[in-house]
Amino acid sequence: MTDAPAYSVVVPTIGRPCLADCLRALAAATGHPPDEVVVVDDRPDLTGPLPLDAADGLRVRTLRTAGRGPAAARNAGWRTVRTPWTVFLDDDVQVLPDWSRLLAEDLAAAGASTGGIQGRLRVPLPEDRRPTDWERGTAGLEHAAWATADMAYRTAALVDVQGFDERFGRAFREDADLALRVHEAGWLLHRGGRTTRHPVRPADRWVSVRAQRGNADDALMTRLHGPDWWARAQAPRGRLPRHVLVTSMALTAPALALTGRRRAAGLAGALWALGTAEFALARIRPGPRTPQEITTMVATSVVIPPLAIRHWLDGLIRHRRVTRLTSTPLRSTP
């Protein structure tokens, strides 16, 4: 499809084995191949070669960012491309065989005011059982707005906003922040017709606990974009308000007991137990309900609320001097 605009693909990686599958699928897609694939090696230390041979037939170039995070890695990548469009792919996705052809249609149909076009993500889930809490969380990416797992940006739009905000050190919220700023610069965002497969990566039973670090990034988003950023970025609000209530009861109960107010302490403790049980049951009911899953959900449901608040407060304090950006409603087309 020679009439479609040229594009480059930027793939940040920390050397996970899934990178080979990502590059192999990209090389197998037919219709409108990229001018080049920029693989940004963000490993803090070089522990071996990357599987670049999987991208057979494509022009591949590598950069190193030495553990600065996905936002910095993507910035390093797109700032070196010379094509009108830059397509960001995560190293744990696999484009479908018709991806490049459908991407060409997305790019060819883009108007002059279009700054970004999102790909559609498909998360395969087990067919023989209910998905786990972690698998359901990954499946939520199918409805995520502007996820850089597969997101094409006009390179000029990236120049306008100076790319990703590198204060987002994890693969969380940096894509929502970029989308809001691209829109503030006057560009429109669209959803395209191409589809990319996003398998559920393996994870241990404490992954949901580590994920609470994202609350610090939510705090940065609030500092930058105001308390209504959730709606404008089409992001789910989460359970932080409930976590605040449950944790306050956990802290209040012993304080009341020490002052001799045993009845009030018992009530606060009961409310904490009720809130924790509700949280655990909400995660257990839709899952496979195996003994291991139930045990994990109960244990992590006790730990998550106070940890989420801790990270939120840490983010508010760390970013207390961040200046709020101006905001308007984020518009998009289906």
Short mmCIF file of C-alpha atoms in Angstrom, two decimals:
data_model
loop_
_atom_site.label_atom_id
_atom_site.label_comp_id
_atom_site.label_asym_id
_atom_site.label_seq_id
_atom_site.Cartn_x
_atom_site.Cartn_y
_atom_site.Cartn_z
CA MET A 1 0.00 0.00 0.00
CA THR A 2 2.38 2.64 -1.30
CA ASP A 3 -0.13 5.48 -0.80
CA ALA A 4 -0.16 5.01 2.99
CA PRO A 5 2.15 7.21 5.09
CA ALA A 6 5.46 5.73 6.21
CA TYR A 7 5.92 4.75 9.82
CA SER A 8 8.54 3.44 12.21
CA VAL A 9 7.95 1.04 15.09
CA VAL A 10 9.45 1.68 18.53
CA VAL A 11 9.63 -1.26 20.95
CA PRO A 12 11.01 -0.65 24.46
CA THR A 13 12.24 -3.81 26.16
CA ILE A 14 13.91 -5.09 29.29
CA GLY A 15 14.95 -8.26 27.52
CA ARG A 16 11.96 -10.45 28.31
CA PRO A 17 11.68 -13.66 26.25
CA CYS A 18 8.40 -12.40 24.76
CA LEU A 19 10.36 -9.87 22.67
CA ALA A 20 11.17 -12.64 20.17
CA ASP A 21 7.46 -13.40 19.68
CA CYS A 22 6.73 -9.69 19.28
CA LEU A 23 9.38 -9.21 16.58
CA ARG A 24 8.48 -12.47 14.84
CA ALA A 25 4.82 -11.46 14.58
CA LEU A 26 5.77 -8.01 13.33
CA ALA A 27 7.95 -9.53 10.60
CA ALA A 28 5.14 -11.87 9.55
CA ALA A 29 2.58 -9.07 9.13
CA THR A 30 2.05 -8.20 5.47
CA GLY A 31 0.73 -5.23 3.56
CA HIS A 32 2.66 -2.15 4.67
CA PRO A 33 5.89 -2.92 6.55
CA PRO A 34 7.59 -0.29 8.72
CA ASP A 35 10.53 1.72 7.46
CA GLU A 36 12.41 0.46 10.47
CA VAL A 37 11.96 -1.10 13.90
CA VAL A 38 13.73 0.67 16.75
CA VAL A 39 14.28 -1.69 19.66
CA VAL A 40 15.21 0.29 22.77
CA ASP A 41 17.14 -1.86 25.22
CA ASP A 42 16.26 -0.54 28.69
CA ARG A 43 18.06 -3.24 30.67
CA PRO A 44 20.19 -1.73 33.46
CA ASP A 45 22.89 -4.26 32.63
CA LEU A 46 23.60 -6.16 29.45
CA THR A 47 22.99 -9.81 30.32
CA GLY A 48 23.05 -11.20 26.79
CA PRO A 49 22.03 -10.40 23.23
CA LEU A 50 18.47 -9.53 22.27
CA PRO A 51 16.64 -11.91 19.86
CA LEU A 52 16.73 -9.46 16.96
CA ASP A 53 16.96 -12.27 14.41
CA ALA A 54 13.25 -12.85 15.01
CA ALA A 55 12.54 -9.70 12.99
CA ASP A 56 13.77 -11.42 9.82
CA GLY A 57 13.27 -9.21 6.76
CA LEU A 58 12.81 -5.96 8.68
CA ARG A 59 15.33 -3.20 9.21
CA VAL A 60 16.10 -3.21 12.95
CA ARG A 61 18.07 -0.63 14.88
CA THR A 62 18.85 -0.73 18.60
CA LEU A 63 19.36 1.94 21.24
CA ARG A 64 20.30 1.67 24.91
CA THR A 65 18.72 3.60 27.81
CA ALA A 66 20.17 1.58 30.72
CA GLY A 67 17.13 1.21 32.95
CA ARG A 68 15.57 4.67 32.76
CA GLY A 69 12.04 3.30 32.35
CA PRO A 70 9.60 2.82 29.46
CA ALA A 71 8.76 6.51 29.04
CA ALA A 72 12.42 7.43 28.61
CA ALA A 73 12.97 4.42 26.35
CA ARG A 74 10.12 5.41 24.04
CA ASN A 75 11.38 9.00 23.95
CA ALA A 76 14.83 7.82 22.95
CA GLY A 77 13.27 5.76 20.18
CA TRP A 78 10.84 8.20 18.58
CA ARG A 79 13.33 11.08 18.65
CA THR A 80 15.52 9.17 16.20
CA VAL A 81 12.84 8.27 13.62
CA ARG A 82 12.41 10.18 10.37
CA THR A 83 8.93 8.99 9.36
CA PRO A 84 5.62 10.92 9.64
CA TRP A 85 4.23 8.33 12.06
CA THR A 86 5.67 6.48 15.04
CA VAL A 87 3.99 3.30 16.24
CA PHE A 88 4.67 2.18 19.80
CA LEU A 89 4.43 -1.52 20.58
CA ASP A 90 5.16 -3.20 23.90
CA ASP A 91 7.50 -6.17 23.83
CA ASP A 92 4.79 -8.51 25.19
CA VAL A 93 2.30 -8.05 22.33
CA GLN A 94 1.92 -9.89 19.05
CA VAL A 95 0.45 -8.13 16.03
CA LEU A 96 -1.89 -10.18 13.82
CA PRO A 97 -0.98 -11.12 10.22
CA ASP A 98 -3.16 -8.35 8.75
CA TRP A 99 -1.90 -5.73 11.21
CA SER A 100 0.32 -3.74 8.87
CA ARG A 101 -2.34 -3.69 6.14
CA LEU A 102 -4.98 -2.42 8.57
CA LEU A 103 -2.51 0.04 10.05
CA ALA A 104 -1.96 1.40 6.54
CA GLU A 105 -5.71 1.96 6.27
CA ASP A 106 -5.73 3.69 9.66
CA LEU A 107 -2.91 6.02 8.65
CA ALA A 108 -4.25 6.72 5.17
CA ALA A 109 -7.66 7.68 6.60
CA ALA A 110 -6.20 10.03 9.22
CA GLY A 111 -7.04 13.67 8.73
CA ALA A 112 -4.52 16.45 9.15
CA SER A 113 -5.72 17.06 12.72
CA THR A 114 -5.35 13.43 13.79
CA GLY A 115 -2.51 13.09 16.26
CA GLY A 116 -2.89 9.49 17.36
CA ILE A 117 -4.61 6.24 16.37
CA GLN A 118 -5.00 3.43 18.88
CA GLY A 119 -4.90 -0.23 17.98
CA ARG A 120 -7.44 -2.66 19.40
CA LEU A 121 -6.05 -5.09 21.96
CA ARG A 122 -7.24 -8.66 22.39
CA VAL A 123 -6.29 -10.56 25.55
CA PRO A 124 -6.71 -14.35 25.22
CA LEU A 125 -8.11 -15.89 28.41
CA PRO A 126 -8.37 -19.56 29.44
CA GLU A 127 -11.29 -21.38 27.88
CA ASP A 128 -11.42 -24.24 30.38
CA ARG A 129 -11.76 -22.21 33.59
CA ARG A 130 -12.56 -18.79 34.97
CA PRO A 131 -9.73 -16.26 34.74
CA THR A 132 -7.68 -15.34 37.78
CA ASP A 133 -7.61 -11.86 39.28
CA TRP A 134 -4.35 -11.15 37.42
CA GLU A 135 -5.76 -12.43 34.13
CA ARG A 136 -8.89 -10.31 34.50
CA GLY A 137 -6.75 -7.28 35.21
CA THR A 138 -4.75 -7.85 32.03
CA ALA A 139 -7.99 -8.33 30.08
CA GLY A 140 -8.97 -4.82 31.13
CA LEU A 141 -6.46 -3.58 28.56
CA GLU A 142 -9.02 -4.43 25.88
CA HIS A 143 -11.00 -1.38 27.06
CA ALA A 144 -8.08 0.86 27.99
CA ALA A 145 -7.86 4.17 26.17
CA TRP A 146 -4.67 5.20 24.37
CA ALA A 147 -2.58 2.28 25.65
CA THR A 148 0.89 2.33 24.12
CA ALA A 149 0.82 -1.45 23.86
CA ASP A 150 -0.22 -0.53 20.28
CA MET A 151 -0.51 3.20 19.67
CA ALA A 152 0.39 5.17 16.55
CA TYR A 153 1.27 8.83 16.99
CA ARG A 154 1.95 11.40 14.35
CA THR A 155 5.59 12.25 14.96
CA ALA A 156 4.80 15.97 14.71
CA ALA A 157 2.34 15.57 17.62
CA LEU A 158 5.07 13.99 19.72
CA VAL A 159 7.35 16.91 18.87
CA ASP A 160 4.62 19.35 19.91
CA VAL A 161 4.35 17.91 23.42
CA GLN A 162 7.99 16.77 23.74
CA GLY A 163 6.99 13.15 24.06
CA PHE A 164 6.47 11.16 27.22
CA ASP A 165 6.85 12.59 30.70
CA GLU A 166 9.80 10.68 32.14
CA ARG A 167 8.64 11.28 35.71
CA PHE A 168 6.41 8.27 35.07
CA GLY A 169 9.05 5.67 35.80
CA ARG A 170 6.85 2.59 35.31
CA ALA A 171 4.68 1.32 32.50
CA PHE A 172 1.63 2.98 34.04
CA ARG A 173 -0.25 6.21 33.27
CA GLU A 174 2.51 7.55 31.03
CA ASP A 175 0.27 6.75 28.06
CA ALA A 176 -2.78 8.51 29.55
CA ASP A 177 -0.69 11.57 30.36
CA LEU A 178 0.67 11.71 26.81
CA ALA A 179 -2.81 11.37 25.30
CA LEU A 180 -4.16 14.25 27.40
CA ARG A 181 -1.25 16.51 26.46
CA VAL A 182 -1.47 15.62 22.76
CA HIS A 183 -5.13 16.60 22.85
CA GLU A 184 -4.31 19.83 24.68
CA ALA A 185 -1.95 20.64 21.82
CA GLY A 186 -4.93 20.57 19.43
CA TRP A 187 -4.73 17.05 18.01
CA LEU A 188 -7.51 14.48 17.82
CA LEU A 189 -7.21 10.84 18.87
CA HIS A 190 -8.96 7.96 17.13
CA ARG A 191 -9.38 4.22 17.48
CA GLY A 192 -8.19 2.27 14.48
CA GLY A 193 -9.22 -0.97 12.87
CA ARG A 194 -6.09 -3.05 13.48
CA THR A 195 -5.92 -5.66 16.26
CA THR A 196 -3.00 -6.78 18.39
CA ARG A 197 -2.85 -9.83 20.65
CA HIS A 198 -1.76 -9.20 24.24
CA PRO A 199 -1.10 -12.47 26.07
CA VAL A 200 -1.23 -12.59 29.86
CA ARG A 201 2.34 -12.72 31.06
CA PRO A 202 3.29 -15.07 33.92
CA ALA A 203 3.14 -13.53 37.39
CA ASP A 204 3.56 -14.64 40.99
CA ARG A 205 0.85 -14.41 43.64
CA TRP A 206 2.09 -11.02 44.95
CA VAL A 207 1.88 -9.16 41.64
CA SER A 208 -1.25 -7.27 42.73
CA VAL A 209 0.61 -5.97 45.77
CA ARG A 210 3.51 -4.64 43.70
CA ALA A 211 1.02 -3.04 41.31
CA GLN A 212 -0.03 -0.64 44.07
CA ARG A 213 3.03 1.45 43.25
CA GLY A 214 0.89 2.81 40.44
CA ASN A 215 -1.02 4.88 42.99
CA ALA A 216 1.98 7.22 43.11
CA ASP A 217 1.58 7.72 39.35
CA ASP A 218 -2.11 8.43 39.86
CA ALA A 219 -1.08 11.14 42.32
CA LEU A 220 1.21 12.65 39.69
CA MET A 221 -1.66 12.58 37.19
CA THR A 222 -3.82 14.47 39.69
CA ARG A 223 -1.11 17.08 40.18
CA LEU A 224 -0.70 17.51 36.42
CA HIS A 225 -4.27 17.26 35.18
CA GLY A 226 -6.55 17.89 38.15
CA PRO A 227 -8.93 15.54 39.99
CA ASP A 228 -11.13 14.99 36.93
CA TRP A 229 -8.38 13.43 34.84
CA TRP A 230 -9.93 9.98 35.32
CA ALA A 231 -12.97 10.89 33.23
CA ARG A 232 -11.04 12.83 30.59
CA ALA A 233 -8.53 10.02 30.11
CA GLN A 234 -11.29 7.38 30.14
CA ALA A 235 -9.55 5.57 33.02
CA PRO A 236 -11.33 3.50 35.69
CA ARG A 237 -11.43 5.27 39.05
CA GLY A 238 -10.31 2.31 41.16
CA ARG A 239 -10.98 1.60 44.82
CA LEU A 240 -8.74 4.16 46.53
CA PRO A 241 -11.63 5.93 48.34
CA ARG A 242 -12.76 2.59 49.79
CA HIS A 243 -9.17 1.74 50.71
CA VAL A 244 -8.98 5.01 52.67
CA LEU A 245 -12.13 4.13 54.63
CA VAL A 246 -11.04 0.56 55.39
CA THR A 247 -7.54 1.59 56.42
CA SER A 248 -8.85 4.38 58.65
CA MET A 249 -10.90 1.79 60.53
CA ALA A 250 -7.81 -0.41 60.94
CA LEU A 251 -5.93 2.54 62.46
CA THR A 252 -8.84 3.80 64.55
CA ALA A 253 -9.64 0.49 66.27
CA PRO A 254 -6.40 0.14 68.31
CA ALA A 255 -6.35 3.87 69.08
CA LEU A 256 -9.84 3.65 70.55
CA ALA A 257 -8.92 0.51 72.48
CA LEU A 258 -5.93 2.25 74.07
CA THR A 259 -8.16 5.05 75.31
CA GLY A 260 -10.58 2.58 76.88
CA ARG A 261 -13.37 2.99 74.33
CA ARG A 262 -13.78 -0.73 73.75
CA ARG A 263 -17.22 -0.64 72.16
CA ALA A 264 -16.15 1.96 69.61
CA ALA A 265 -12.95 0.02 69.01
CA GLY A 266 -14.93 -3.15 68.38
CA LEU A 267 -17.16 -1.34 65.90
CA ALA A 268 -14.16 0.08 64.03
CA GLY A 269 -12.56 -3.34 63.93
CA ALA A 270 -15.76 -4.90 62.63
CA LEU A 271 -16.01 -2.28 59.89
CA TRP A 272 -12.41 -3.00 58.88
CA ALA A 273 -13.11 -6.74 58.74
CA LEU A 274 -16.30 -6.14 56.75
CA GLY A 275 -14.55 -3.88 54.25
CA THR A 276 -11.65 -6.29 53.84
CA ALA A 277 -14.03 -9.23 53.35
CA GLU A 278 -16.01 -7.30 50.73
CA PHE A 279 -12.81 -6.53 48.83
CA ALA A 280 -11.64 -10.13 48.96
CA LEU A 281 -15.01 -11.53 47.90
CA ALA A 282 -15.21 -9.09 44.98
CA ARG A 283 -11.95 -10.57 43.71
CA ILE A 284 -12.73 -14.20 44.54
CA ARG A 285 -16.25 -14.54 43.09
CA PRO A 286 -15.40 -14.06 39.38
CA GLY A 287 -12.23 -16.18 39.58
CA PRO A 288 -11.46 -19.89 39.46
CA ARG A 289 -11.96 -20.17 43.25
CA THR A 290 -9.12 -22.63 43.68
CA PRO A 291 -7.60 -22.90 47.18
CA GLN A 292 -4.45 -21.09 46.05
CA GLU A 293 -6.39 -18.27 44.39
CA ILE A 294 -8.67 -17.84 47.41
CA THR A 295 -5.71 -17.77 49.81
CA THR A 296 -3.91 -15.24 47.63
CA MET A 297 -6.95 -12.98 47.34
CA VAL A 298 -7.56 -12.99 51.09
CA ALA A 299 -3.93 -12.28 51.96
CA THR A 300 -3.45 -9.54 49.38
CA SER A 301 -6.81 -7.93 50.19
CA VAL A 302 -5.53 -7.28 53.70
CA VAL A 303 -2.28 -5.73 52.47
CA ILE A 304 -3.43 -3.75 49.43
CA PRO A 305 -5.55 -0.96 51.03
CA PRO A 306 -2.86 0.49 53.35
CA LEU A 307 -0.15 -0.03 50.75
CA ALA A 308 -2.21 1.76 48.08
CA ILE A 309 -2.65 4.75 50.40
CA ARG A 310 1.04 4.77 51.27
CA HIS A 311 2.03 4.96 47.60
CA TRP A 312 -0.63 7.61 46.91
CA LEU A 313 0.67 9.81 49.73
CA ASP A 314 4.24 9.22 48.61
CA GLY A 315 3.29 10.40 45.14
CA LEU A 316 1.54 13.51 46.45
CA ILE A 317 4.55 14.45 48.55
CA ARG A 318 7.15 13.62 45.91
CA HIS A 319 5.31 15.64 43.24
CA ARG A 320 4.02 18.43 45.49
CA ARG A 321 5.73 21.13 43.40
CA VAL A 322 4.36 19.92 40.08
CA THR A 323 2.38 22.63 38.28
CA ARG A 324 -1.06 21.75 36.98
CA LEU A 325 -1.56 21.86 33.22
CA THR A 326 -4.60 23.42 31.56
CA SER A 327 -7.34 20.96 30.60
CA THR A 328 -10.23 20.54 28.19
CA PRO A 329 -12.45 17.49 27.61
CA LEU A 330 -10.67 14.77 25.65
CA ARG A 331 -12.50 14.10 22.39
CA SER A 332 -12.19 10.95 20.36
CA THR A 333 -13.92 9.11 17.57
CA PRO A 334 -14.82 5.40 17.53
#
